[in-house]
Coordinates of C-alpha atoms and ligand atoms in Angstrom, one line a residue:
M1 CA -24.9 22.8 -1.4
T2 CA -22.7 20.8 1.1
R3 CA -21.4 17.8 -0.6
V4 CA -21.1 14.8 1.8
H5 CA -18.2 12.3 1.9
N6 CA -19.5 9.2 0.2
F7 CA -17.7 6.0 0.8
S8 CA -20.1 4.0 -1.2
A9 CA -18.5 0.9 -3.0
G10 CA -20.3 1.7 -6.1
P11 CA -21.8 3.6 -7.5
A12 CA -19.4 5.8 -6.1
T13 CA -18.0 9.4 -5.4
M14 CA -17.1 11.1 -8.8
P15 CA -14.6 14.0 -9.0
V16 CA -16.9 17.0 -8.5
E17 CA -14.9 18.8 -11.5
V18 CA -16.2 16.3 -13.7
L19 CA -19.9 16.5 -12.5
Q20 CA -19.6 20.2 -12.8
E21 CA -18.5 19.9 -16.3
L22 CA -21.3 17.4 -17.2
S23 CA -23.8 19.8 -15.7
D24 CA -22.6 22.8 -17.5
E25 CA -22.5 20.8 -21.0
L26 CA -25.4 18.8 -20.5
V27 CA -28.2 20.6 -22.4
E28 CA -25.8 21.5 -25.4
H29 CA -23.1 19.6 -26.6
G30 CA -20.7 22.2 -28.2
T31 CA -22.8 24.0 -30.7
S32 CA -24.8 20.9 -31.8
G33 CA -28.1 22.5 -30.6
Q34 CA -28.7 19.2 -28.5
S35 CA -27.5 17.2 -25.6
V36 CA -25.4 14.2 -26.0
I37 CA -27.9 12.0 -24.1
E38 CA -30.3 13.0 -27.0
M39 CA -28.1 12.6 -30.0
S40 CA -27.9 9.7 -32.4
H41 CA -25.1 7.1 -31.4
R42 CA -24.5 7.1 -35.2
S43 CA -23.9 10.8 -35.3
P44 CA -20.4 12.2 -35.7
E45 CA -20.5 14.0 -32.6
Y46 CA -21.2 10.9 -30.6
E47 CA -18.8 8.7 -32.5
A48 CA -16.2 11.4 -31.7
I49 CA -16.6 10.7 -28.0
H50 CA -16.7 7.1 -28.5
T51 CA -13.8 7.1 -30.3
E52 CA -12.0 9.3 -28.1
T53 CA -12.8 7.4 -24.9
L54 CA -11.3 4.1 -26.5
D55 CA -8.1 6.1 -27.1
L56 CA -8.1 7.4 -23.7
L57 CA -8.5 4.1 -22.1
R58 CA -5.8 2.5 -24.4
S59 CA -3.4 5.3 -23.8
L60 CA -4.0 5.7 -19.9
W61 CA -3.9 2.0 -19.3
A62 CA -1.1 1.3 -21.6
I63 CA -3.4 -1.4 -23.3
P64 CA -1.1 -2.9 -26.1
D65 CA -2.1 -3.2 -29.7
G66 CA -3.0 -6.9 -29.6
F67 CA -6.1 -6.2 -27.3
E68 CA -9.4 -4.8 -28.1
I69 CA -11.6 -2.7 -26.0
L70 CA -15.3 -3.1 -25.7
L71 CA -17.7 -0.9 -24.3
L72 CA -20.8 -3.0 -23.1
Q73 CA -23.8 -3.2 -20.7
G74 CA -24.9 -5.6 -18.1
G75 CA -22.2 -4.8 -15.5
A76 CA -19.5 -7.2 -14.3
T77 CA -22.4 -9.5 -13.5
L78 CA -23.1 -10.4 -17.1
Q79 CA -19.3 -10.9 -17.6
F80 CA -19.5 -13.8 -15.0
A81 CA -21.5 -15.7 -17.9
M82 CA -20.1 -14.1 -20.9
V83 CA -16.6 -14.9 -20.0
P84 CA -17.0 -18.7 -19.8
M85 CA -19.4 -18.8 -22.8
N86 CA -16.9 -17.1 -25.1
L87 CA -13.8 -18.3 -23.7
A88 CA -14.3 -21.7 -22.4
P89 CA -16.2 -23.6 -25.2
E90 CA -16.9 -27.2 -25.0
G91 CA -13.8 -29.5 -24.5
T92 CA -12.0 -26.9 -22.6
K93 CA -12.1 -26.1 -18.7
A94 CA -12.2 -22.8 -16.8
G95 CA -10.4 -22.5 -13.5
Y96 CA -11.7 -20.1 -10.6
I97 CA -9.6 -18.8 -7.8
N98 CA -12.6 -18.4 -5.0
S99 CA -11.2 -15.4 -3.3
G100 CA -14.5 -14.2 -1.7
V101 CA -18.0 -13.1 -2.4
W102 CA -17.4 -11.9 -6.1
A103 CA -15.4 -14.9 -7.3
A104 CA -17.8 -17.2 -5.9
K105 CA -20.4 -15.5 -7.9
A106 CA -18.3 -15.7 -11.0
L107 CA -17.8 -19.2 -10.4
E108 CA -21.5 -20.0 -9.7
D109 CA -22.4 -18.6 -13.4
A110 CA -19.7 -20.2 -15.0
H111 CA -20.9 -23.7 -13.8
R112 CA -23.9 -23.0 -15.5
V113 CA -22.5 -22.5 -19.0
A114 CA -19.0 -24.3 -19.1
D115 CA -16.9 -26.9 -17.5
A116 CA -15.8 -24.8 -14.6
Y117 CA -14.1 -25.6 -11.2
Q118 CA -12.6 -24.0 -8.1
A119 CA -8.6 -24.0 -8.4
W120 CA -8.2 -22.5 -5.1
G121 CA -10.6 -21.5 -2.3
N122 CA -10.3 -19.2 0.5
S123 CA -10.9 -21.4 3.7
G124 CA -12.5 -18.7 5.6
E125 CA -10.2 -19.6 8.6
G126 CA -7.7 -17.0 9.8
L127 CA -7.0 -13.7 8.0
A128 CA -8.4 -13.5 4.5
R129 CA -5.6 -13.5 1.7
M130 CA -4.9 -14.4 -2.0
P131 CA -3.0 -17.5 -2.9
Q132 CA 0.5 -17.7 -4.2
A133 CA 0.5 -19.1 -7.6
S134 CA 1.9 -22.3 -6.5
E135 CA -1.0 -23.0 -4.2
V136 CA -3.5 -22.9 -7.3
G137 CA -4.3 -26.3 -8.7
V138 CA -4.8 -25.7 -12.4
E139 CA -6.2 -28.8 -14.4
P140 CA -5.0 -29.8 -17.6
G141 CA -7.3 -28.4 -20.5
T142 CA -7.7 -25.2 -18.8
A143 CA -8.6 -22.4 -21.0
Y144 CA -8.0 -19.8 -18.6
L145 CA -7.9 -19.0 -14.9
H146 CA -10.3 -16.4 -13.5
V147 CA -8.9 -13.9 -10.8
T148 CA -10.6 -11.3 -8.8
S149 CA -7.8 -8.7 -8.7
N150 CA -9.6 -6.8 -5.7
E151 CA -12.5 -8.4 -3.5
T152 CA -14.8 -5.2 -3.0
I153 CA -16.5 -6.9 -0.2
G154 CA -13.8 -8.8 1.6
G155 CA -11.1 -6.0 1.2
V156 CA -8.7 -8.5 -0.2
R157 CA -6.2 -7.5 -3.2
M158 CA -4.1 -9.6 -5.6
V159 CA -0.6 -8.2 -5.2
D160 CA 0.6 -9.5 -8.5
F161 CA -0.3 -11.8 -11.3
D162 CA 3.0 -13.8 -11.6
G163 CA 3.8 -17.3 -11.9
F164 CA 0.7 -18.8 -13.5
D165 CA 1.3 -20.6 -16.7
V166 CA -2.5 -20.3 -18.0
P167 CA -3.6 -17.1 -19.4
L168 CA -5.6 -15.1 -16.7
V169 CA -9.1 -13.5 -16.7
G170 CA -9.5 -10.6 -14.2
D171 CA -12.6 -9.2 -12.8
M172 CA -11.1 -5.8 -12.1
S173 CA -14.5 -4.0 -11.1
S174 CA -13.0 -2.2 -8.3
D175 CA -9.2 -1.5 -9.1
M176 CA -9.5 -1.0 -12.9
L177 CA -7.5 2.3 -13.8
G178 CA -6.5 2.1 -10.2
R179 CA -3.3 0.3 -10.9
P180 CA -1.1 -0.6 -13.9
I181 CA -1.1 -4.4 -15.0
N182 CA 1.1 -6.5 -16.8
W183 CA -1.1 -7.2 -20.0
D184 CA 1.1 -10.4 -20.6
R185 CA -0.6 -12.3 -18.3
F186 CA -4.0 -11.8 -19.4
D187 CA -6.5 -12.7 -22.1
L188 CA -9.3 -10.4 -20.6
V189 CA -10.0 -8.2 -17.9
Y190 CA -13.5 -6.6 -17.3
G191 CA -15.6 -4.5 -14.8
G192 CA -18.3 -2.0 -14.4
A193 CA -17.6 1.7 -14.5
Q194 CA -19.4 2.8 -11.5
K195 CA -16.5 2.2 -9.1
N196 CA -13.3 3.5 -10.4
L197 CA -14.5 5.3 -13.6
G198 CA -18.0 7.2 -13.5
P199 CA -21.4 6.2 -13.2
S200 CA -23.0 2.9 -13.8
G201 CA -24.3 1.6 -17.1
L202 CA -21.1 0.9 -18.8
T203 CA -19.0 -2.2 -18.6
L204 CA -15.5 -2.4 -19.8
V205 CA -14.0 -5.5 -21.4
V206 CA -10.6 -5.5 -22.6
A207 CA -9.7 -8.6 -24.5
R208 CA -6.9 -10.1 -26.4
S209 CA -7.9 -10.0 -30.1
D210 CA -7.1 -13.8 -30.8
V211 CA -9.7 -14.8 -28.0
L212 CA -12.7 -13.0 -29.3
D213 CA -14.0 -15.4 -31.7
R214 CA -14.0 -18.6 -29.7
A215 CA -17.7 -18.9 -28.7
D216 CA -19.6 -21.5 -30.6
Q217 CA -22.3 -20.8 -32.8
K218 CA -25.4 -21.2 -30.3
V219 CA -24.1 -18.5 -28.2
P220 CA -26.6 -15.3 -29.1
N221 CA -25.2 -12.2 -30.7
Y222 CA -25.3 -10.0 -27.7
L223 CA -23.3 -12.3 -25.5
R224 CA -20.7 -12.8 -28.3
Y225 CA -17.5 -10.6 -28.0
S226 CA -17.1 -10.9 -31.5
F227 CA -20.3 -9.3 -32.3
H228 CA -19.5 -6.3 -30.4
S229 CA -15.8 -6.1 -31.6
K230 CA -16.9 -6.3 -35.3
A231 CA -19.1 -3.2 -34.8
N232 CA -16.8 -1.3 -32.6
S233 CA -19.2 -1.6 -29.6
L234 CA -21.6 0.0 -31.5
A235 CA -23.8 -3.0 -32.5
N236 CA -26.8 -1.8 -30.6
T237 CA -27.3 1.5 -28.7
P238 CA -24.4 2.2 -26.4
P239 CA -25.0 3.8 -22.9
T240 CA -24.1 7.1 -24.2
F241 CA -24.4 9.0 -21.1
S242 CA -21.9 6.6 -19.1
V243 CA -19.5 7.0 -22.1
W244 CA -19.5 10.6 -22.1
A245 CA -19.1 10.7 -18.4
V246 CA -16.4 8.1 -18.5
N247 CA -14.8 10.1 -21.0
K248 CA -14.4 13.0 -18.8
V249 CA -13.2 10.9 -15.8
L250 CA -10.5 9.6 -18.0
K251 CA -9.2 13.0 -18.9
W252 CA -9.4 14.0 -15.0
I253 CA -7.3 10.8 -14.4
G254 CA -4.7 11.9 -17.1
S255 CA -4.6 15.6 -15.7
K256 CA -3.7 14.0 -12.1
G257 CA -0.7 12.0 -13.6
G258 CA -2.5 8.9 -14.8
V259 CA -2.7 5.5 -13.5
Q260 CA 0.6 5.3 -11.9
A261 CA -0.3 8.3 -9.9
M262 CA -3.6 6.9 -9.1
E263 CA -1.9 3.7 -7.6
Q264 CA 0.6 5.7 -5.6
R265 CA -2.2 8.0 -4.2
A266 CA -4.5 4.6 -3.4
I267 CA -1.5 3.1 -1.6
E268 CA -0.8 6.4 0.7
R269 CA -4.6 7.0 1.1
S270 CA -5.4 3.4 2.2
N271 CA -2.1 3.4 4.2
M272 CA -3.6 6.4 6.4
V273 CA -6.7 4.0 7.4
Y274 CA -4.6 0.8 7.9
E275 CA -2.3 2.7 10.1
L276 CA -5.0 4.1 12.2
I277 CA -6.3 0.5 12.6
D278 CA -3.1 -0.9 13.5
S279 CA -2.1 1.9 15.9
S280 CA -5.8 1.7 17.7
N281 CA -4.4 -0.7 20.4
G282 CA -6.9 -3.4 19.2
F283 CA -10.1 -0.9 19.0
Y284 CA -10.4 -1.6 15.4
V285 CA -9.7 -4.8 13.7
N286 CA -9.1 -5.6 9.9
P287 CA -9.5 -9.2 8.9
V288 CA -7.1 -9.5 6.2
E289 CA -3.4 -10.5 6.0
P290 CA -1.4 -7.1 5.8
A291 CA 0.1 -8.1 2.4
Y292 CA -3.1 -8.5 0.8
R293 CA -5.0 -5.5 2.1
S294 CA -6.9 -3.7 -0.6
H295 CA -6.1 -0.3 -1.8
M296 CA -9.5 0.6 -2.5
N297 CA -11.9 -1.0 0.0
I298 CA -10.7 -1.0 3.6
V299 CA -12.7 -3.1 5.6
L300 CA -12.6 -2.7 9.7
Q301 CA -14.6 -3.5 12.7
P302 CA -14.7 -2.3 16.2
S303 CA -13.5 -5.2 18.3
D304 CA -16.7 -4.6 20.4
P305 CA -19.1 -5.1 17.4
S306 CA -21.9 -3.6 19.5
L307 CA -20.4 -0.2 18.5
T308 CA -20.6 -0.7 14.9
N309 CA -24.2 0.8 14.4
E310 CA -23.3 3.8 16.5
L311 CA -20.3 4.4 14.6
I312 CA -22.0 4.2 11.4
T313 CA -24.9 6.6 12.8
E314 CA -22.4 9.0 14.0
A315 CA -20.6 9.1 10.8
D316 CA -23.8 9.8 8.9
D317 CA -24.6 12.6 11.1
A318 CA -21.1 14.1 10.4
G319 CA -21.6 14.0 6.6
L320 CA -19.5 10.8 6.1
I321 CA -21.9 8.4 4.4
N322 CA -22.1 4.8 3.4
L323 CA -19.6 3.5 5.6
K324 CA -21.7 0.3 6.4
G325 CA -19.9 -2.8 5.3
H326 CA -21.7 -4.9 2.8
R327 CA -24.6 -7.0 4.3
S328 CA -23.2 -10.1 4.0
V329 CA -20.2 -9.4 6.3
G330 CA -21.4 -6.4 8.5
G331 CA -18.6 -4.0 10.1
V332 CA -17.4 -1.1 8.4
R333 CA -16.2 -0.4 4.9
V334 CA -14.4 2.6 3.5
S335 CA -14.3 2.8 -0.4
I336 CA -11.7 5.0 -1.6
Y337 CA -11.8 5.0 -5.4
N338 CA -10.2 7.3 -7.8
G339 CA -12.8 9.9 -7.6
M340 CA -12.5 10.3 -3.8
P341 CA -10.9 13.8 -2.8
N342 CA -8.1 13.7 -0.2
D343 CA -10.5 15.6 2.1
G344 CA -12.7 12.6 2.2
V345 CA -9.9 10.2 3.3
E346 CA -8.6 12.8 6.0
A347 CA -12.1 13.3 7.4
V348 CA -12.8 9.6 7.6
V349 CA -9.4 9.0 9.5
E350 CA -10.1 11.8 11.9
F351 CA -13.5 10.8 12.5
L352 CA -12.3 7.0 13.3
S353 CA -9.6 8.2 15.3
S354 CA -11.8 10.5 17.8
F355 CA -14.4 7.7 17.9
A356 CA -12.1 5.5 19.1
Q357 CA -10.8 7.9 21.6
K358 CA -14.2 8.6 23.0
R359 CA -15.4 4.8 23.4
G360 CA -11.8 3.3 23.9
Ligands
LIG401 C1 -19.2 -4.6 -8.0 C2 -18.4 -5.7 -8.5 C3 -19.1 -6.5 -9.2 C4 -20.6 -6.4 -9.7 O1 -20.7 -5.5 -10.8 P1 -22.0 -4.8 -11.5 O2 -21.4 -3.8 -12.4 O3 -23.1 -4.4 -10.4 O4 -22.6 -6.1 -12.1 C5 -18.4 -7.9 -9.6 N1 -17.1 -8.0 -9.3 C6 -16.5 -7.3 -8.6 C7 -15.2 -7.3 -7.9 C8 -17.4 -5.9 -8.0 O5 -16.7 -5.0 -7.2

């Protein structure tokens, strides 16, 4: 089999070593006589995987003792509602940095269940960017300020989380375990596993222990963080396959030098693509202010947009798939998450450069 280079924004490329291991071990886990995906989630074998996954997450991402890690389902999308239902009870407000498509969706759901407001908005004029803390209008009574650390569709990244005097909640779907973060700033971070961590089906929530029990009584059990935290994320059947696969990806991240190494690698690899864009004499353009360019999702467009479809078709034929930008913005998007091998990055840079030479 020839593996393609898959630049999908999620579900996304996983390390082939991990896929191979999953395949080798799928039919029988150890000497248990059964597959991980058949066994009871109450069995000692599964519990060992579950606990080890939590331990790996804590050590790799340097999650401090005062935080709990929850392994949930429903994707980042369910967190758009769970976060305000749990963290912004009646009498408080929730502020949102509206930095792009994902932030807007988070704010839309927050409006349904809490007293939410936009604390800063991307005007849509000029190059896309994130705000400075001083530009964000935090209202009195705000329980948390929601940030999207990496806008997966717009290709815009928050550089740091400093300068805010309210606790932050971060949607880190597309850069969790791709960068170290300063946990002091956060009450909670969340994201779906299917970008940087493995297959879909698992949602990671890391929350400060003392915010877990803030939801009022009318919030149903499954939607309460405290319900899951009291049961060590085993209140109901967890997504056992995804937890097992993420466990293996975490070990792989550790073997490559951990989160710091992932970040360094992401900087170098995204720079290869940005350098190509910037040295293309205007053949390619990127719509983001350089300081805020994503390390994970690089958006670009031939300045002659009629070339976009051709580019994507030629790339497909060359085994470079899923380079089409999100349907809401068009253009080209190169998603380079932790699991993408260096070969893939080199191949896409070479392809884009030769396409520009041929058509430029
Ligand atoms: C992918 C993504 C989501 C949606 O994630 P699901 O797990 O599909 O619900 C939300 N926010 C960001 C920033 C994303 O990249």
